[in-house]
Coordinates of C-alpha atoms in Angstrom, one line a residue:
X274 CA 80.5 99.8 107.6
X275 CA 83.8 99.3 109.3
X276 CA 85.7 96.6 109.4
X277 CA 86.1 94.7 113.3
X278 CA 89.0 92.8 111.9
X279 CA 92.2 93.6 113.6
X280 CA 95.1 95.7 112.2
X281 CA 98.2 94.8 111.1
X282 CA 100.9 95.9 113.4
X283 CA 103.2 98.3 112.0
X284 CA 106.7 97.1 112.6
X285 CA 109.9 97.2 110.8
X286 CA 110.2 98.4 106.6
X287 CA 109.7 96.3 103.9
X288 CA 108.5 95.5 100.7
X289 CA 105.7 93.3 99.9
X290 CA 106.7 92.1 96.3
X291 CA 103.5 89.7 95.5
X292 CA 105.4 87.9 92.7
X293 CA 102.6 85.2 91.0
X294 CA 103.8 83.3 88.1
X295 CA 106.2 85.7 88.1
X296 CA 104.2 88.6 88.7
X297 CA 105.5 91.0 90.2
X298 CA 103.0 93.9 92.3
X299 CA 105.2 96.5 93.7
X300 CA 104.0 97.2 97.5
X301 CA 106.2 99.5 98.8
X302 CA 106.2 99.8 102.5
X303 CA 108.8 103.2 103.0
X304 CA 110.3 104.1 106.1
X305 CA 111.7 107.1 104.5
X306 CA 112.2 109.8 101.5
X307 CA 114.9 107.5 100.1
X308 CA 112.8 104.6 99.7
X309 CA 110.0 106.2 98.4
X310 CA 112.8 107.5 95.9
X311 CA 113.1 104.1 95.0
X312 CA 109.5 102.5 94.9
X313 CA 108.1 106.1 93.2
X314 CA 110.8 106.3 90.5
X315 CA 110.3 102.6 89.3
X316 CA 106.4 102.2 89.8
X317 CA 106.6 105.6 87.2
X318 CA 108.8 103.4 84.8
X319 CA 105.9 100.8 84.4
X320 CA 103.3 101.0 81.3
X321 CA 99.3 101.3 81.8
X322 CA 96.7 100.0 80.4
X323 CA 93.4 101.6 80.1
X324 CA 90.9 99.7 81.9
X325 CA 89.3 101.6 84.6
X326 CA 86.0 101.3 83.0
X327 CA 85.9 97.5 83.0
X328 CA 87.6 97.8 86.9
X329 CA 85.3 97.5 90.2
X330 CA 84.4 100.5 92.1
X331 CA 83.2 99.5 95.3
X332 CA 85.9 99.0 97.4
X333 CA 85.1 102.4 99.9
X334 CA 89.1 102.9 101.3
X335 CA 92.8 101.8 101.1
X336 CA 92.3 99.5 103.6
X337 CA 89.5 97.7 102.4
X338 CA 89.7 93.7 100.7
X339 CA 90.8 94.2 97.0
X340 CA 91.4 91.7 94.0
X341 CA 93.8 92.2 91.6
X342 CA 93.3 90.4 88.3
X343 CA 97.1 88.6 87.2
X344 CA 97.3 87.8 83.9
X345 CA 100.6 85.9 82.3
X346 CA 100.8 86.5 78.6
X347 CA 101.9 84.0 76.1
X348 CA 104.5 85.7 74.2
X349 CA 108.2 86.1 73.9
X350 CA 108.7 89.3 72.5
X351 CA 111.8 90.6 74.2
X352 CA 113.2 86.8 75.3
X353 CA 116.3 85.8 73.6
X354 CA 116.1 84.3 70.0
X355 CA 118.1 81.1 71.3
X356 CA 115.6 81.0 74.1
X357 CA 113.5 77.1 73.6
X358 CA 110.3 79.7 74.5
X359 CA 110.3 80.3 70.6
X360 CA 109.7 76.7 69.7
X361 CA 106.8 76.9 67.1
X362 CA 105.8 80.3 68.5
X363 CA 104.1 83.9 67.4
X364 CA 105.6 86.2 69.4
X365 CA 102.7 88.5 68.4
X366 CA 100.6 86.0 70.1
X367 CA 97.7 87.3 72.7
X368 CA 96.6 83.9 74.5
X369 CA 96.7 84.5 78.0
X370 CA 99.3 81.5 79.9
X371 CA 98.2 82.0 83.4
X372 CA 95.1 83.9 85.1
X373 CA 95.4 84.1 88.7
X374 CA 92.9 86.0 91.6
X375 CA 94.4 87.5 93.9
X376 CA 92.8 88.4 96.9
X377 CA 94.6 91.4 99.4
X378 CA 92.7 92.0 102.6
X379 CA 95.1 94.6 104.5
X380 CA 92.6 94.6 107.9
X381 CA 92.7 90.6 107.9
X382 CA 96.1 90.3 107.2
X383 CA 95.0 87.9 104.7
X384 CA 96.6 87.1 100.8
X385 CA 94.9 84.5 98.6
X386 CA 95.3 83.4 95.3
X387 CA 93.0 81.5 92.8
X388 CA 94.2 80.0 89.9
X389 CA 91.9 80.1 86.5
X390 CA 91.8 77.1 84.5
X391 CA 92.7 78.3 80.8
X392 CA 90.5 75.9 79.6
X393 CA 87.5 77.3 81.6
X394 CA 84.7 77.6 78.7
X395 CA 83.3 80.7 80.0
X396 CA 80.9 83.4 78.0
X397 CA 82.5 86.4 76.6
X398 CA 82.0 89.5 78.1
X399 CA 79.6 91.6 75.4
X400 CA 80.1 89.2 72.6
X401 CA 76.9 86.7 72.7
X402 CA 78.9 84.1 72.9
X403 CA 81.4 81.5 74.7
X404 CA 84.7 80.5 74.5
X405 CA 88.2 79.1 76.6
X406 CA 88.9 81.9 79.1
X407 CA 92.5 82.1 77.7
X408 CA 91.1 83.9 74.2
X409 CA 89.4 86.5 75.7
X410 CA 92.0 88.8 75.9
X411 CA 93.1 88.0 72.3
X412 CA 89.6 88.5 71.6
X413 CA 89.1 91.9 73.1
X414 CA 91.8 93.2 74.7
X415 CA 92.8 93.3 78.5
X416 CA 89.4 94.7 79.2
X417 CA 86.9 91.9 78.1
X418 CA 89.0 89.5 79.7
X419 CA 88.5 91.6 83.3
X420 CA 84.8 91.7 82.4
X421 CA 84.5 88.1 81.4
X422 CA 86.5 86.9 84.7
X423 CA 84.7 89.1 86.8
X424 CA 80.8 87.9 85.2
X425 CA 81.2 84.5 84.9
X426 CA 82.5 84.0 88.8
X427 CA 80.9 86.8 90.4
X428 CA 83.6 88.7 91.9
X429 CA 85.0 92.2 91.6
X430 CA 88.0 93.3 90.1
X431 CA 90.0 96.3 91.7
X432 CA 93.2 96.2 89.4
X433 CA 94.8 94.3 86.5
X434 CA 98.8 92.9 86.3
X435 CA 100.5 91.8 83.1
X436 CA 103.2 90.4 82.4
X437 CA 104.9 88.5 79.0
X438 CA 107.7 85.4 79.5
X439 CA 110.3 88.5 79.5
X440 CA 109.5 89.9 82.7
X441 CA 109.0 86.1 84.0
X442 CA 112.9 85.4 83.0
X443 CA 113.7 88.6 84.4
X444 CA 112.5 88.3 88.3
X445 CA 113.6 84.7 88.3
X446 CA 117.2 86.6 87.1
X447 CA 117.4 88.8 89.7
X448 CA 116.9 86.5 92.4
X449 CA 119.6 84.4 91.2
X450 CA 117.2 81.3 90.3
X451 CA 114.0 80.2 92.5
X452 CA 114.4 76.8 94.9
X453 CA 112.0 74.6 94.2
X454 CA 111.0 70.7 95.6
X455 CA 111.0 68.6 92.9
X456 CA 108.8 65.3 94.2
X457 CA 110.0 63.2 91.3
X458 CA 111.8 63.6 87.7
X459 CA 110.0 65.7 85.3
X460 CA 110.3 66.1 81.3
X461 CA 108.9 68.2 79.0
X462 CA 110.3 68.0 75.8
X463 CA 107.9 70.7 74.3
X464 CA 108.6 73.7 76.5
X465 CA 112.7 72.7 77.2
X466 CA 112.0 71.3 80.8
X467 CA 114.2 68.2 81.9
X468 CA 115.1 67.6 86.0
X469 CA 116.4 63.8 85.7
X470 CA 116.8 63.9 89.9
X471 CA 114.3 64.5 92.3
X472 CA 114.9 67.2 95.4
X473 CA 115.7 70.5 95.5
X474 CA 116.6 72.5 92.6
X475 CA 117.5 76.1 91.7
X476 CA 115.7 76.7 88.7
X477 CA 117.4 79.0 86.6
X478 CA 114.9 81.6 84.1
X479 CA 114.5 79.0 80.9
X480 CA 113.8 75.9 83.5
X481 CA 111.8 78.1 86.0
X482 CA 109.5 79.2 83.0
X483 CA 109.5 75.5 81.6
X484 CA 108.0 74.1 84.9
X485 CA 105.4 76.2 85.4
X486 CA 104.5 76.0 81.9
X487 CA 104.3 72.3 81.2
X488 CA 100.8 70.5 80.8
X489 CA 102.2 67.3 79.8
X490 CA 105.1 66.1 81.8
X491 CA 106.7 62.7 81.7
X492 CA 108.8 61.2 84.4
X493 CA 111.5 58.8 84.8
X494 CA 110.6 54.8 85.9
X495 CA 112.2 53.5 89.0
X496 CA 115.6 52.4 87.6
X497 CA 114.9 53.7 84.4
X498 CA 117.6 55.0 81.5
X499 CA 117.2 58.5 81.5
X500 CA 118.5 58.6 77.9
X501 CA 116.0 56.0 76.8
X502 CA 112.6 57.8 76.1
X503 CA 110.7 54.5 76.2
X504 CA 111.6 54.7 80.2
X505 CA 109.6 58.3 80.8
X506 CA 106.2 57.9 81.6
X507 CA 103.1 60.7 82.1
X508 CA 102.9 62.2 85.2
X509 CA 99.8 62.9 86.6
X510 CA 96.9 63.7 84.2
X511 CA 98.1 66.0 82.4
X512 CA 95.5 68.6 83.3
X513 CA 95.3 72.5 84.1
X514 CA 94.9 71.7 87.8
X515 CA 98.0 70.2 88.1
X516 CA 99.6 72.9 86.5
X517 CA 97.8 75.8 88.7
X518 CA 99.4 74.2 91.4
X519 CA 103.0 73.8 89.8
X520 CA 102.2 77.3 89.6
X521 CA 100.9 78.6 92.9
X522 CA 104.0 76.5 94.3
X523 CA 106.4 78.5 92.5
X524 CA 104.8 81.6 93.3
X525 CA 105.2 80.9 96.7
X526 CA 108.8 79.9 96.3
X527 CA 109.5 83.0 94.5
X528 CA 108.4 85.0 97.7
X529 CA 110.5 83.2 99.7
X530 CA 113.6 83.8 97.2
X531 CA 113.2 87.6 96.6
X532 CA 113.1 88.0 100.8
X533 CA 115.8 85.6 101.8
X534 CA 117.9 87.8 98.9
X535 CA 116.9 91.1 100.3
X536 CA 114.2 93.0 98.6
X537 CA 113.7 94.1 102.0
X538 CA 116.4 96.3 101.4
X539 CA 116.2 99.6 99.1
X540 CA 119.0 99.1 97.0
X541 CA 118.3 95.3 96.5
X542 CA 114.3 96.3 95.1
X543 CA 116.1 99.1 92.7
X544 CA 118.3 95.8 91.1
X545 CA 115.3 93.7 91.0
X546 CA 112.7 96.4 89.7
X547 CA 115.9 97.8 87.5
X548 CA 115.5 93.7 85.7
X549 CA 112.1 93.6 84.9
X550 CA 111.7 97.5 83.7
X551 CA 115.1 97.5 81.3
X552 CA 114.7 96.5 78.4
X553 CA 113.2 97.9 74.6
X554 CA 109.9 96.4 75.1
X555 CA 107.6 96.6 78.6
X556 CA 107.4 93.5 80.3
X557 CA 104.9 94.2 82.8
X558 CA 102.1 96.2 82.9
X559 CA 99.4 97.9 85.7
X560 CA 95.6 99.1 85.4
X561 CA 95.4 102.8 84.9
X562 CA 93.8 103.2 87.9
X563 CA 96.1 102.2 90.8
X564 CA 97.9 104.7 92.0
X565 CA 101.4 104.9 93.6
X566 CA 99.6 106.3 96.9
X567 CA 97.7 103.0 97.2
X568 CA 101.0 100.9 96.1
X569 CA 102.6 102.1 99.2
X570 CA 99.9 101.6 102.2
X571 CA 99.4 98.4 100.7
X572 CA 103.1 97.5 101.4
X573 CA 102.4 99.7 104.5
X574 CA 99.9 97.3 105.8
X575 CA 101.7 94.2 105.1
X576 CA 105.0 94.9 106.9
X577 CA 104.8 92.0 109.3
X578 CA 103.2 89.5 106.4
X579 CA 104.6 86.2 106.2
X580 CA 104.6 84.2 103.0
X581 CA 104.2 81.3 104.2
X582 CA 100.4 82.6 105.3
X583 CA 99.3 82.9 101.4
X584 CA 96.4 80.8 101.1
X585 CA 95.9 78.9 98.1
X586 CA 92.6 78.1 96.4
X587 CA 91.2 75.9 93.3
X588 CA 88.1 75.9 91.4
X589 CA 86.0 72.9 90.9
X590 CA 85.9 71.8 87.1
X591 CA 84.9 68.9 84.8
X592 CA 86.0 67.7 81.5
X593 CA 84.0 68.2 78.7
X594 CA 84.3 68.5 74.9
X595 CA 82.5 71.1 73.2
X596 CA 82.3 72.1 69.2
X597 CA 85.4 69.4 69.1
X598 CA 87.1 71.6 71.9
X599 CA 88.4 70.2 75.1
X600 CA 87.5 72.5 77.8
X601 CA 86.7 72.7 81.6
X602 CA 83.2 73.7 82.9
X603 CA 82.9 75.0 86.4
X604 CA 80.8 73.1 89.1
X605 CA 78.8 75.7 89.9
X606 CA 77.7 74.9 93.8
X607 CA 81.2 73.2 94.7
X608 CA 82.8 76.8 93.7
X609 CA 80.7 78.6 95.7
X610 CA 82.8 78.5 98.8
X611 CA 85.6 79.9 97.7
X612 CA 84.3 82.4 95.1
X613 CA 82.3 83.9 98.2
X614 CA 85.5 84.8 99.5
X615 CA 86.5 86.7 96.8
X616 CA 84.0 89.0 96.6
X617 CA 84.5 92.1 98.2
X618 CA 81.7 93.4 100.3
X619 CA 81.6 90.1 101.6
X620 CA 82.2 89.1 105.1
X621 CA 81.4 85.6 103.8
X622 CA 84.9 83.4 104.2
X623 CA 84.8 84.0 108.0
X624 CA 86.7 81.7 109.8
X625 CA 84.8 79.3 112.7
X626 CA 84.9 77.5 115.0
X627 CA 81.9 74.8 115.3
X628 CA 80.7 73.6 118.7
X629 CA 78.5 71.0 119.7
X630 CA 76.9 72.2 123.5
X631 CA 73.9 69.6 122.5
X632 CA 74.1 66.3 123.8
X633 CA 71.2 64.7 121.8
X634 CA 72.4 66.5 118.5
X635 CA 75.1 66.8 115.9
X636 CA 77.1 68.7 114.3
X637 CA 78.2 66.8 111.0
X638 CA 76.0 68.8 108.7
X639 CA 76.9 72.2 110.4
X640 CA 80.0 72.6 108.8
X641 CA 78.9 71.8 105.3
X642 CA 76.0 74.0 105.6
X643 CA 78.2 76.7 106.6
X644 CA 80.6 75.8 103.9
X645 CA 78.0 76.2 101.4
X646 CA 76.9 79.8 102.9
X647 CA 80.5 80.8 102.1
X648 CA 82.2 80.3 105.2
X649 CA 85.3 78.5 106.2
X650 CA 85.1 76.1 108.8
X651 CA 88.5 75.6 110.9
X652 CA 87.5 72.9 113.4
X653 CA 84.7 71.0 115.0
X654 CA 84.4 70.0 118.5
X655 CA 82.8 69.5 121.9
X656 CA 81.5 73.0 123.4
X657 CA 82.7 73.2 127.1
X658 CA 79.1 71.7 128.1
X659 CA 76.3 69.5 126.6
X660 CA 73.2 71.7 128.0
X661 CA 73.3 75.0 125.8
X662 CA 69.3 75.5 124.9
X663 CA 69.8 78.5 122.9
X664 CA 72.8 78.2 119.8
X665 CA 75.7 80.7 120.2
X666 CA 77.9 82.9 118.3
X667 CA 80.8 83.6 120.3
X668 CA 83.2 87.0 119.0
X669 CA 85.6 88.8 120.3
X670 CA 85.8 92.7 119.8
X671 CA 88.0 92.5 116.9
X672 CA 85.3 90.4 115.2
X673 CA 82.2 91.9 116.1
X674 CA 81.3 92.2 112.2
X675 CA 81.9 89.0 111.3
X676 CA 79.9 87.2 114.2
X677 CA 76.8 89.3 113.5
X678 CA 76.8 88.3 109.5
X679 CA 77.4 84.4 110.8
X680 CA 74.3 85.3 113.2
X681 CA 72.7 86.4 109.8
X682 CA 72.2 83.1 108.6
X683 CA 72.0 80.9 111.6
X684 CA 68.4 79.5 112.5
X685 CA 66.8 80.6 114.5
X686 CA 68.4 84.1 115.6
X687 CA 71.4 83.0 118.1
X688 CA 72.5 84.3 120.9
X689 CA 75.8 86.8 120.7
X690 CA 78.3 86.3 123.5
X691 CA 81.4 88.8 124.2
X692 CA 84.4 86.8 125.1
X693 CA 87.8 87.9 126.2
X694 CA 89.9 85.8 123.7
X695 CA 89.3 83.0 120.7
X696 CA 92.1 81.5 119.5
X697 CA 92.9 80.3 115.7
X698 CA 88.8 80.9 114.5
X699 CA 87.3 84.6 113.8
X700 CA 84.0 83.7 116.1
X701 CA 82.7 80.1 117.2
X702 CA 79.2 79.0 116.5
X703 CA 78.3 77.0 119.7
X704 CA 75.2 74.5 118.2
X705 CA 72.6 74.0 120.8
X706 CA 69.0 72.2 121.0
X707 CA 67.1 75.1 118.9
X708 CA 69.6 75.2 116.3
X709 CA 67.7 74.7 113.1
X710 CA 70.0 74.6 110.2
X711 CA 72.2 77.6 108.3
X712 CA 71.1 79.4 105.4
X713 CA 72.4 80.7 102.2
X714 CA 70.4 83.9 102.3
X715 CA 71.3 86.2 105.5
X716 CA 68.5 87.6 107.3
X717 CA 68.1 91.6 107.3
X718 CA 69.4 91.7 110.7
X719 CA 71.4 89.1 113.0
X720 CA 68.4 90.4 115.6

């Protein structure tokens, strides 16, 4: 079925580098034979892992939604010797730091990220049996961890990104340090991480990989000695959530550094690529499946992409201990939400606008009903007038798709209205008197 979602306008060159926890996802927009010099000669350069068996098959084109599994590795192989990274540390070690989601819809001009606990008890993929998320790739290689990911949440998986703490030290290298916003003093003795004042600072590779890294920082008291330990305190909880958004604030920043240093520019992407490819051992690593032809019309696509527009999601999770393990257990209906719009297929994660157009009714439980049904709720106001009988679904051409499956679970069957324009919302559900509630199970047909 086609998409109704508008297309990205085609403007000036550029290179989407999607650089999560260091990540880096070559996107290569090309205006010319000299670029794609550039993007084809490096992508080439990058090792391959054989997973296409474990990898989803459903998306139908180029253009359509995709996920890409990114997965940080815990080891140092290739970081210097004198690097604090080695600090009571196998460097043959195959514990995953950082699992990330990464959600590319080209026709929505939309990039999201979820990060994944790595204390999420989850069951193994073809084993019988469960385990912290971060073993599974120790456990089975890079392709039970794809198939335990994409199981236990219910979402496809299009492609697969590695990287080690090399290739993290690298990127941050070759743009010259990553700004970051540093809310208060932070120390982590553990990992080499110490940022005595608070504000903006340029992290360098070793601090950079220290602070997105750290699950138990301390910080400084108000007028405290910074040489006296007794005077750093925790900060926070010391949990994975905080970390997963140390992280997704970093990835973020990284963006923003690689752009405002150039990467736009051919010959500024051969330096960067040039750091995280040299080297004796591979520091990054791509699905066998991805090709370079699908690299650069996803670059193509995003030429006009902001960073700033990534949008940043969490899973719900509770403490628990299990077989003297502390772990992290999803909350199954609170994920829903946002897992729904990670699975591709799915025009679930539509974006409306809720109206109330009945004066004797309400629209407080509309937008958690719809939340639950997957979709993402934007505002809720006043329609334009208090006597609508019959409840709405308002779309514009664009979004013709994506008011018919919101129709789909609205009850009874709405009404579909045409309108010339609808600003910050996909479609807007205007509640009237016969409006009966939303559910999670669409109907056959919105009619």
């Amino acid at each position: 079925m086609r998409r109704g979602r508008r297309r990205v306008r085609k403007r000036t060159w550029w290179q989407l580098m999607v650089v999560l926890f260091g990540l880096l996802v070559f996107a290569a927009a090309v205006g010319g034979a000299a670029g794609l010099a550039v993007v084809k000669s490096q992508i080439n350069k990058i090792p391959r892992v054989s997973v296409g068996l474990s990898l989803s098959f459903e998306q139908q084109s180029d253009s359509e939604a995709r996920n890409f599994l990114l997965v940080g590795i815990d080891s140092a192989l290739g970081v210097d010797p004198d690097s604090p990274i080695h600090n009571d540390r196998d460097i043959n070690t195959l514990l995953t730091d950082s699992v990330i989601l990464v959600r590319i819809d080209p026709e929505a001009d939309r990039v999201a990220m979820l990060s994944i606990p790595r204390d999420l008890w989850v069951p193994i993929s073809g084993k019988g049996w469960s385990e912290r998320v971060n073993a599974a790739r120790g456990i089975g290689g890079a392709s039970t961890l794809i198939e335990t990911v994409s199981d236990f949440l219910g979402v496809p998986i299009h492609h697969y990104v590695e990287i080690n703490f090399a290739g993290f030290l690298r990127i941050v290298e070759a743009v010259d340090g990553v700004p970051v916003e540093i809310a208060q003093s932070i120390r982590d003795d553990s990992v080499g991480l110490r940022i005595e004042q608070a504000g903006v600072v340029t992290l360098d590779p070793d601090a950079a990989l220290a602070y997105v890294r750290t699950r138990r920082p301390l910080t400084l008291i108000e007028g405290g000695n910074p040489a006296n330990d007794d005077d750093w305190v925790p900060l926070g909880v010391w949990n994975d959530l905080e970390r997963n958004q140390r992280q997704q604030e970093f990835m973020v920043a990284t963006l923003k550094r690689a752009v405002e240093k150039g990467i736009r520019n051919p010959l500024t992407l051969r330096r960067v690529a040039n750091e995280l490819l040299d080297g004796d051992s591979p520091s990054i690593t791509l699905d066998d499946r991805i090709t370079l032809g699908q690299i650069v019309d996803l670059g193509d696509e995003f030429r006009s992409f902001r960073v700033d527009q990534i949008e940043r999601y969490k899973l719900p999770v509770a403490d628990a201990t299990i077989d003297g393990k502390q772990v992290l257990l999803l909350v199954e209906d609170a994920a829903q939400p946002a897992l729904e719009f990670f699975r591709a297929g799915s025009l679930a994660g539509v974006r409306v606008r809720v109206l109330n157009g009945n004066p004797s009714g309400t629209v407080a439980g509309v937008e958690d009903a719809l939340e639950r049904a997957g979709f993402s709720v934007v505002e809720r106001a006043n329609a334009d007038r208090f006597d609508v009988g019959i409840t709405m679904v308002r779309y514009t051409v664009a979004f013709e798709d994506e008011a018919q499956e919101l129709a789909r679970h609205v009850e009874p069957v709405p009404r579909l209205e045409l309108v010339a324009e609808i600003d910050g919302a996909d479609v807007e559900l205007v509640v009237g008197a016969d409006y009966a509630g939303v559910s999670g199970t669409p109907r056959d047909s919105a009619s």
